[in-house]
Coordinates of C-alpha atoms and ligand atoms in Angstrom, one line a residue:
X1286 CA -58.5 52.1 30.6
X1287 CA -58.9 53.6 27.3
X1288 CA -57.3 51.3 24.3
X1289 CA -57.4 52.3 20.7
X1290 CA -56.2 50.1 18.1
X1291 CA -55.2 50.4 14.2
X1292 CA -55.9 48.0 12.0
X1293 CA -58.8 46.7 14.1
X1294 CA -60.4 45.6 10.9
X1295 CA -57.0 42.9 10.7
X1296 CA -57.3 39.8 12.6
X1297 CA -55.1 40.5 15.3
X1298 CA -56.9 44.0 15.7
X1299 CA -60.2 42.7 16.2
X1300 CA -59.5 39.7 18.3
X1301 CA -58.2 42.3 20.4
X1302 CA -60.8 45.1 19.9
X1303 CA -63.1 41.9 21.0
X1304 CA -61.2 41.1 24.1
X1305 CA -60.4 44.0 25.1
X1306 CA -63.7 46.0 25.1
X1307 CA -65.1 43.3 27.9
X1308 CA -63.1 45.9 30.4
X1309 CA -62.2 48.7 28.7
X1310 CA -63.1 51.5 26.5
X1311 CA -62.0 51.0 23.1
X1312 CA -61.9 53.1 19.5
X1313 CA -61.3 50.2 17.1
X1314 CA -60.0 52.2 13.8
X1315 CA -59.7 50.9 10.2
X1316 CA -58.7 52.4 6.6
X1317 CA -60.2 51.0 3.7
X1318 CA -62.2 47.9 4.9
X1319 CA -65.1 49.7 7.3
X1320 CA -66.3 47.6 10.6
X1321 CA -69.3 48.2 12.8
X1322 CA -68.2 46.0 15.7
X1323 CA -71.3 46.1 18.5
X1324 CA -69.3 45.8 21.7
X1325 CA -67.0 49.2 20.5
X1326 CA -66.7 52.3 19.2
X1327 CA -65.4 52.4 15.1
X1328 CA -63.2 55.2 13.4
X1329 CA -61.9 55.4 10.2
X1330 CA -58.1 56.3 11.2
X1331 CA -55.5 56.1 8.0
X1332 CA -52.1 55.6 9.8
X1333 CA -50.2 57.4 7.2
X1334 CA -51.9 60.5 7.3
X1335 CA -50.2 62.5 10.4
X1336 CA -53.2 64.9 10.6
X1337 CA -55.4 62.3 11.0
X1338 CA -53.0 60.5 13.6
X1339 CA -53.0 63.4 15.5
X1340 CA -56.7 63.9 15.5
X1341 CA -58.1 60.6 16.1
X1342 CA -55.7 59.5 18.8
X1343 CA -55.5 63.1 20.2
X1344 CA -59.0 63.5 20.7
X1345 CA -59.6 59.8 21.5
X1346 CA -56.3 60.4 23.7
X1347 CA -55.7 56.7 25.1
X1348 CA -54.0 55.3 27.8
X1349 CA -52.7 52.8 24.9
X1350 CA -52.7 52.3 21.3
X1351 CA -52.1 49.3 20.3
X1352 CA -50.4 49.6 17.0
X1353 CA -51.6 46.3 14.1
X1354 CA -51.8 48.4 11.1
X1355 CA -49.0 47.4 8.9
X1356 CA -48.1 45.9 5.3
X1357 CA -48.4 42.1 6.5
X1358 CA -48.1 40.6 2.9
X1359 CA -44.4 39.7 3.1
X1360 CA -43.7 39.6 -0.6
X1361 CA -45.7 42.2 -1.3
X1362 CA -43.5 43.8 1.1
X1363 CA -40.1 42.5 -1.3
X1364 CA -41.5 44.2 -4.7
X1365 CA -42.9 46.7 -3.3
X1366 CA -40.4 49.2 -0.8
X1367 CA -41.9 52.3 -0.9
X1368 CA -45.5 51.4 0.1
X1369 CA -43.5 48.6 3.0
X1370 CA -41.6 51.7 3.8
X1371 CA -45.0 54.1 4.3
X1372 CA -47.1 52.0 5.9
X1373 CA -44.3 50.5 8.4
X1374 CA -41.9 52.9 9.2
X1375 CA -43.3 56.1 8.5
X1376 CA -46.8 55.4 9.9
X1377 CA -45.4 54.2 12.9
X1378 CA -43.5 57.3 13.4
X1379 CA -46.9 59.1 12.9
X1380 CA -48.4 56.7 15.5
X1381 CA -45.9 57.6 18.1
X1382 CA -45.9 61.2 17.4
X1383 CA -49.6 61.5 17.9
X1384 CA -49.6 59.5 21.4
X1385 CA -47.0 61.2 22.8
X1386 CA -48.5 64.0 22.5
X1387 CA -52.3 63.0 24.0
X1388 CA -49.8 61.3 26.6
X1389 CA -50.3 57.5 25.5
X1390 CA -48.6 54.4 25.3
X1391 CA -47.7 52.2 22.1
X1392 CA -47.6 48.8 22.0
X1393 CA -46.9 47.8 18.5
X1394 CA -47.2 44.5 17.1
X1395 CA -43.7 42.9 15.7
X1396 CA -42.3 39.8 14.4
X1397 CA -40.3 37.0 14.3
X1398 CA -39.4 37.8 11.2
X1399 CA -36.7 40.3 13.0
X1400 CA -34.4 37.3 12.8
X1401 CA -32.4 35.5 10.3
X1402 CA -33.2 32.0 11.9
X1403 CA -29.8 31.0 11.7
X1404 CA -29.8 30.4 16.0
X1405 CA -29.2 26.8 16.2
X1406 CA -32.8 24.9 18.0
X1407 CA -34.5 28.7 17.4
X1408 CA -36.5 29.8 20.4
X1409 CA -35.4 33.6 20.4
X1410 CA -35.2 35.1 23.2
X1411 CA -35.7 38.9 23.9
X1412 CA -31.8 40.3 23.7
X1413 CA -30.9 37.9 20.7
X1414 CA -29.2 39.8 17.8
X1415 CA -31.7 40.5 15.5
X1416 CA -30.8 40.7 11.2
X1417 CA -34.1 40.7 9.7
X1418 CA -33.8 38.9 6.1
X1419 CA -36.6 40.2 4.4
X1420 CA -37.8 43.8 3.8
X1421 CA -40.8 43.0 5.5
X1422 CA -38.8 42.2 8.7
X1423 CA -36.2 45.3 8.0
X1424 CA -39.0 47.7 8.2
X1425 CA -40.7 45.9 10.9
X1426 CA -37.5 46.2 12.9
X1427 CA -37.3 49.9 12.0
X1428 CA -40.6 50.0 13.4
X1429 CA -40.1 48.4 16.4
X1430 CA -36.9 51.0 17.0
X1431 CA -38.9 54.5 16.4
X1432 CA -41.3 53.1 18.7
X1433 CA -38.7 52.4 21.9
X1434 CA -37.3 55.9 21.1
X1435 CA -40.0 57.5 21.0
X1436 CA -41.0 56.6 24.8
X1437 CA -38.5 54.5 26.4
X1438 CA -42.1 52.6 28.2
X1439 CA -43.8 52.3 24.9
X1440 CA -43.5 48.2 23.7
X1441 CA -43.6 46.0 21.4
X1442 CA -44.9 42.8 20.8
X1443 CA -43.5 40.4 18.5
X1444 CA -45.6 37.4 16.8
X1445 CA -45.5 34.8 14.7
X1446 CA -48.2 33.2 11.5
X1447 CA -51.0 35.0 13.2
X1448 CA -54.5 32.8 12.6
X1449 CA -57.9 32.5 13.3
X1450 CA -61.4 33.8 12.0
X1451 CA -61.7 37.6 10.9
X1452 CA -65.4 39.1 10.9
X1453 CA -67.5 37.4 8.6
X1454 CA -68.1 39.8 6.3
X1455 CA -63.9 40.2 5.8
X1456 CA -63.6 36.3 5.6
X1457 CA -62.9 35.4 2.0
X1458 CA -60.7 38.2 1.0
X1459 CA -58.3 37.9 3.2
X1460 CA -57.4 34.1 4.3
X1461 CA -54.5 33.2 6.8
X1462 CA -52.4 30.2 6.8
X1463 CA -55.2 28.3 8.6
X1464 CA -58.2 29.4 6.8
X1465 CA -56.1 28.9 3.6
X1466 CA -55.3 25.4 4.1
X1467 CA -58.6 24.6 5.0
X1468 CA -60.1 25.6 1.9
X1469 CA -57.4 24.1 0.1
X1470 CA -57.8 20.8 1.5
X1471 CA -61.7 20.8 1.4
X1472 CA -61.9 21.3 -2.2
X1473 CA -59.6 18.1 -2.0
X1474 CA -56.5 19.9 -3.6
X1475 CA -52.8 18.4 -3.2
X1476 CA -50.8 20.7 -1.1
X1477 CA -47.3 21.3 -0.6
X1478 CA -46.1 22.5 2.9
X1479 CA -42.4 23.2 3.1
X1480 CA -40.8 21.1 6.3
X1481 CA -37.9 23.5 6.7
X1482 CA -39.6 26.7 8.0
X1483 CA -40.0 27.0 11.6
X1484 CA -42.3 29.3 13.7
X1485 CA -44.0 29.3 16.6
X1486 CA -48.1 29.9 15.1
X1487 CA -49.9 32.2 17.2
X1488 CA -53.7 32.1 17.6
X1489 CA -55.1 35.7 17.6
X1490 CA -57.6 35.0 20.5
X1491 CA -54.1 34.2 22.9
X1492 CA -52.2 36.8 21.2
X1493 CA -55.4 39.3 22.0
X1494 CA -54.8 38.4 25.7
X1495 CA -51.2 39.2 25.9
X1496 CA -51.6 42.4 24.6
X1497 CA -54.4 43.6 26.3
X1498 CA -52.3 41.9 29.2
X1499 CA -49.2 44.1 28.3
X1500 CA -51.4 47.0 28.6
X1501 CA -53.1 46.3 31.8
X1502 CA -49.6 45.5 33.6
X1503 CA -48.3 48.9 31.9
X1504 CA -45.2 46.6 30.7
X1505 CA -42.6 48.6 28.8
X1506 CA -40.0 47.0 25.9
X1507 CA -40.3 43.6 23.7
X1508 CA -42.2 40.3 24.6
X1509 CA -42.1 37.3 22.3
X1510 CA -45.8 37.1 21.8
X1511 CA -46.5 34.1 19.5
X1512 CA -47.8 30.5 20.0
X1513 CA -45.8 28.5 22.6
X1514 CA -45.3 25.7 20.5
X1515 CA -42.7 25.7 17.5
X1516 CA -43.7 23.4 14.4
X1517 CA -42.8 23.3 10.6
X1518 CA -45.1 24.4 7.9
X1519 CA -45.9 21.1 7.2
X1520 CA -46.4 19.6 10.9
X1521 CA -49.0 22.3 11.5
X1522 CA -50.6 21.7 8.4
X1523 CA -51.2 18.2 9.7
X1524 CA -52.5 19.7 12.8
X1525 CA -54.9 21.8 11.0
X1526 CA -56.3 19.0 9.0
X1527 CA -56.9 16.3 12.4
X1528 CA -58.5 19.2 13.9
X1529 CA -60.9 20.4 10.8
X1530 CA -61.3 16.5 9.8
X1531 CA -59.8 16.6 6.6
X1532 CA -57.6 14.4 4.5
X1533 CA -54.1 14.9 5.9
X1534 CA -52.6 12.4 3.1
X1535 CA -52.9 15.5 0.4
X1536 CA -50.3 17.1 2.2
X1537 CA -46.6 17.3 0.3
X1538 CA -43.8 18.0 2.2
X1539 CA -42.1 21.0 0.0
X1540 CA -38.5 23.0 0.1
X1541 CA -38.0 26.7 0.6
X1542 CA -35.6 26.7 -2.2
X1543 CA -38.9 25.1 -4.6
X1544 CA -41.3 28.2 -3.9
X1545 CA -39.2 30.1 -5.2
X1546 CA -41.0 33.2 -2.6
X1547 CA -40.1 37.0 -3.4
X1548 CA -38.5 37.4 0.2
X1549 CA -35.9 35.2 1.9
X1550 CA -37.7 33.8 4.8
X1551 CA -35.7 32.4 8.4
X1552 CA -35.6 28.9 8.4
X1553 CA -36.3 28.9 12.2
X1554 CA -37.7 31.8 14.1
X1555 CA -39.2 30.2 16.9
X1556 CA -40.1 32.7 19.8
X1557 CA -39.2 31.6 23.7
X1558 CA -42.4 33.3 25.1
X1559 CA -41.1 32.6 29.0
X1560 CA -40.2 36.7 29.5
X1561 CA -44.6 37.4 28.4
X1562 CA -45.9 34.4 30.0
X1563 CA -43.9 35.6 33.6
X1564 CA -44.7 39.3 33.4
X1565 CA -48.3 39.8 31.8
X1566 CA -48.7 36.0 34.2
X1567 CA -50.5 34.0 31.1
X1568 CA -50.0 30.6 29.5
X1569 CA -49.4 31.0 25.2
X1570 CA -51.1 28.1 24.1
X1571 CA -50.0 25.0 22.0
X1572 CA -51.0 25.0 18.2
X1573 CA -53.3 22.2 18.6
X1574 CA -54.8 24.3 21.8
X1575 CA -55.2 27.2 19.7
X1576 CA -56.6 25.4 16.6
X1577 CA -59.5 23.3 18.8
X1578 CA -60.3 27.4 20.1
X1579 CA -60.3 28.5 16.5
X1580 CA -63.0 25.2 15.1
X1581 CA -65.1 25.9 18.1
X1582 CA -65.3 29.5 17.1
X1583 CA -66.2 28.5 13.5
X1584 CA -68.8 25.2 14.9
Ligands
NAP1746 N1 -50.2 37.8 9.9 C1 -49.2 37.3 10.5 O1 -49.0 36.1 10.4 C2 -48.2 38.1 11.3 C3 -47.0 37.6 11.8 C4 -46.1 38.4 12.6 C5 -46.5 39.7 12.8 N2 -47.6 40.2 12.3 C6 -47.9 41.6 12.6 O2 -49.1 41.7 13.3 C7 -49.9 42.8 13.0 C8 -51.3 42.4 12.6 O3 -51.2 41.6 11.4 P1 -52.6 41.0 10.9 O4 -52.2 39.8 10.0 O5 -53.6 40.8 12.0 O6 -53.1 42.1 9.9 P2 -54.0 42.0 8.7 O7 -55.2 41.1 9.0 O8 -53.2 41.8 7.4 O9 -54.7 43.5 8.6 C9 -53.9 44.6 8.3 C10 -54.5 45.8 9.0 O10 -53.8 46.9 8.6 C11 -54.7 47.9 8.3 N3 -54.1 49.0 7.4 C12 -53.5 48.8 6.3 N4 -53.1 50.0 5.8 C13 -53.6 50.9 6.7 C14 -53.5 52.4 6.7 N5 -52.9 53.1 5.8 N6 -54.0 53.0 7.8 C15 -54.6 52.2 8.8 N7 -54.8 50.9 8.8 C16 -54.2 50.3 7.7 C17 -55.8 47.2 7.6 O11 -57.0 48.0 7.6 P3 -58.1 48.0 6.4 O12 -58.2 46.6 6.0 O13 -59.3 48.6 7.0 O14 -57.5 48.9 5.3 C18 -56.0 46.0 8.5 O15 -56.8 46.3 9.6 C19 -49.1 43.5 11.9 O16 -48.3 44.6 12.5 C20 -48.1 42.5 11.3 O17 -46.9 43.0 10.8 C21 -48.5 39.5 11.5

């Protein structure tokens, strides 16, 4: 098959450039932060320029694009609308336009920020009412809609506090909640990790497998693609310091209400990942799975 992928300079995007070049011909693109990755082909590809939408993916003209360019930077996202709106919404729409015209399928990555997080016990499952809080999660949601009606097989999958190791070179300017709280906690800082805000982390090496699954399988509409294990803020940060070896005991266990964040966030958005794990017929991985993966990667 032929996969291209925005945002391949992201981490998602290039845990899954990485998987799926091993059996498949890739174009990995990126916008401002160049890569040279050795098992794939590179192309610069800004998603909100139609033209070049049309170009790259016309000429590249995929059997997928797998779409993980977006504004991630939730409060960033809150203050700023009209560059949420672009890069979200509109870029999507350029996304679509372009592979349904070279005759490819999107699959575009979502999240479980779609919900409010009111669902008593969490785990959302596909068809739950979504009523996205933030206006991170109302463009995301926009997204996710021009890219069903644009092709009714086109699909989406939604994911959850994505972590792991970017390229090397990309490391220290952008940190996930992992890589963050490492560095926090090795420089032997008191943290405080908020006990009331529930996901279900995913590590971008499994998350890379469902969606290069989704595409092999040709599967059409939404999947639940995070980590298949819900935990608090807090209770994954003690995860993440027993697995790097660090001092757990500088963890704080924080409110919402105290961070006083830009964007309202769900209190629990835990993802029920049974719908994936059945059709694409793989396991999404615990967080203590997924962070032993993640250390060996950095050992
Ligand atoms: N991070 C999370 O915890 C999380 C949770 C749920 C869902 N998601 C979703 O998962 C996807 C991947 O997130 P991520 O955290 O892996 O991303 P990321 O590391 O923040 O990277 C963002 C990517 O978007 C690209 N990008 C930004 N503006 C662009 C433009 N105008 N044209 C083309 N590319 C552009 C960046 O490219 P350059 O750096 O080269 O400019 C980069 O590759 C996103 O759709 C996000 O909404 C993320």
């Amino acid at each position: 098959m032929k996969i291209l992928i925005t945002g391949a300079s992201g981490l998602a995007g290039s845990y899954a450039a990485r998987l799926a070049s091993k059996k498949h011909q890739v174009l990995a693109c990126y916008n401002r932060n160049p890569i040279d990755f050795d098992f794939c082909e590179c192309a610069k590809l800004d998603v909100e320029n139609e033209g070049e939408c049309a170009q790259v993916i016309g000429n590249f003209s995929p059997d997928w694009a797998i779409h993980s360019a977006a504004a991630t930077i939730v409060d960033k996202c809150e203050l700023e609308k009209e560059w949420a709106q672009k890069l979200n919404v509109d870029a999507t729409r350029n996304v679509c336009k372009a592979a349904k015209k070279a005759g490819s399928r999107v699959l575009m990555i979502s999240t479980d920020y779609v919900f409010d997080g009111r669902k008593k016990g969490g785990m959302y499952v596909e068809t739950d009412a979504t009523n996205p809080l933030s206006f991170y999660g109302k463009t995301k949601l926009e997204a996710e809609k021009t890219t069903l009606a644009s092709d009714a097989k086109n699909a989406i999958a939604r994911t959850s506090v994505i972590y792991g190791l970017l390229p090397a070179e990309l490391r220290q300017q952008r940190k996930n909640f992992v890589t963050w709280l490492v560095d926090e906690l090795m420089a032997g800082k008191k943290t405080k990790l908020v006990d009331d805000q529930i996901n279900c982390p995913a590590y971008a090496g499994n998350l890379a497998e469902a969606l290069v699954k989704i595409c092999e399988k040709n599967l059409g509409g939404i999947f639940h693609s995070s980590g298949g294990e819900r935990a608090s803020r807090l209770d994954f940060g003690k995860q993440i310091a027993k697995e790097f070896g660090l001092d757990g005991k500088l963890l704080e266990k924080g409110k919402t209400s105290e961070l006083k964040q830009p964007a309202p966030r769900p209190y629990d958005s835990s993802l029920n990942v049974k719908k994936l794990e059945q059709a694409a017929g793989i396991k999404m991985i615990t967080c203590g799975q997924g962070l032993a993966l993640m250390h060996n990667e950095k050992k």
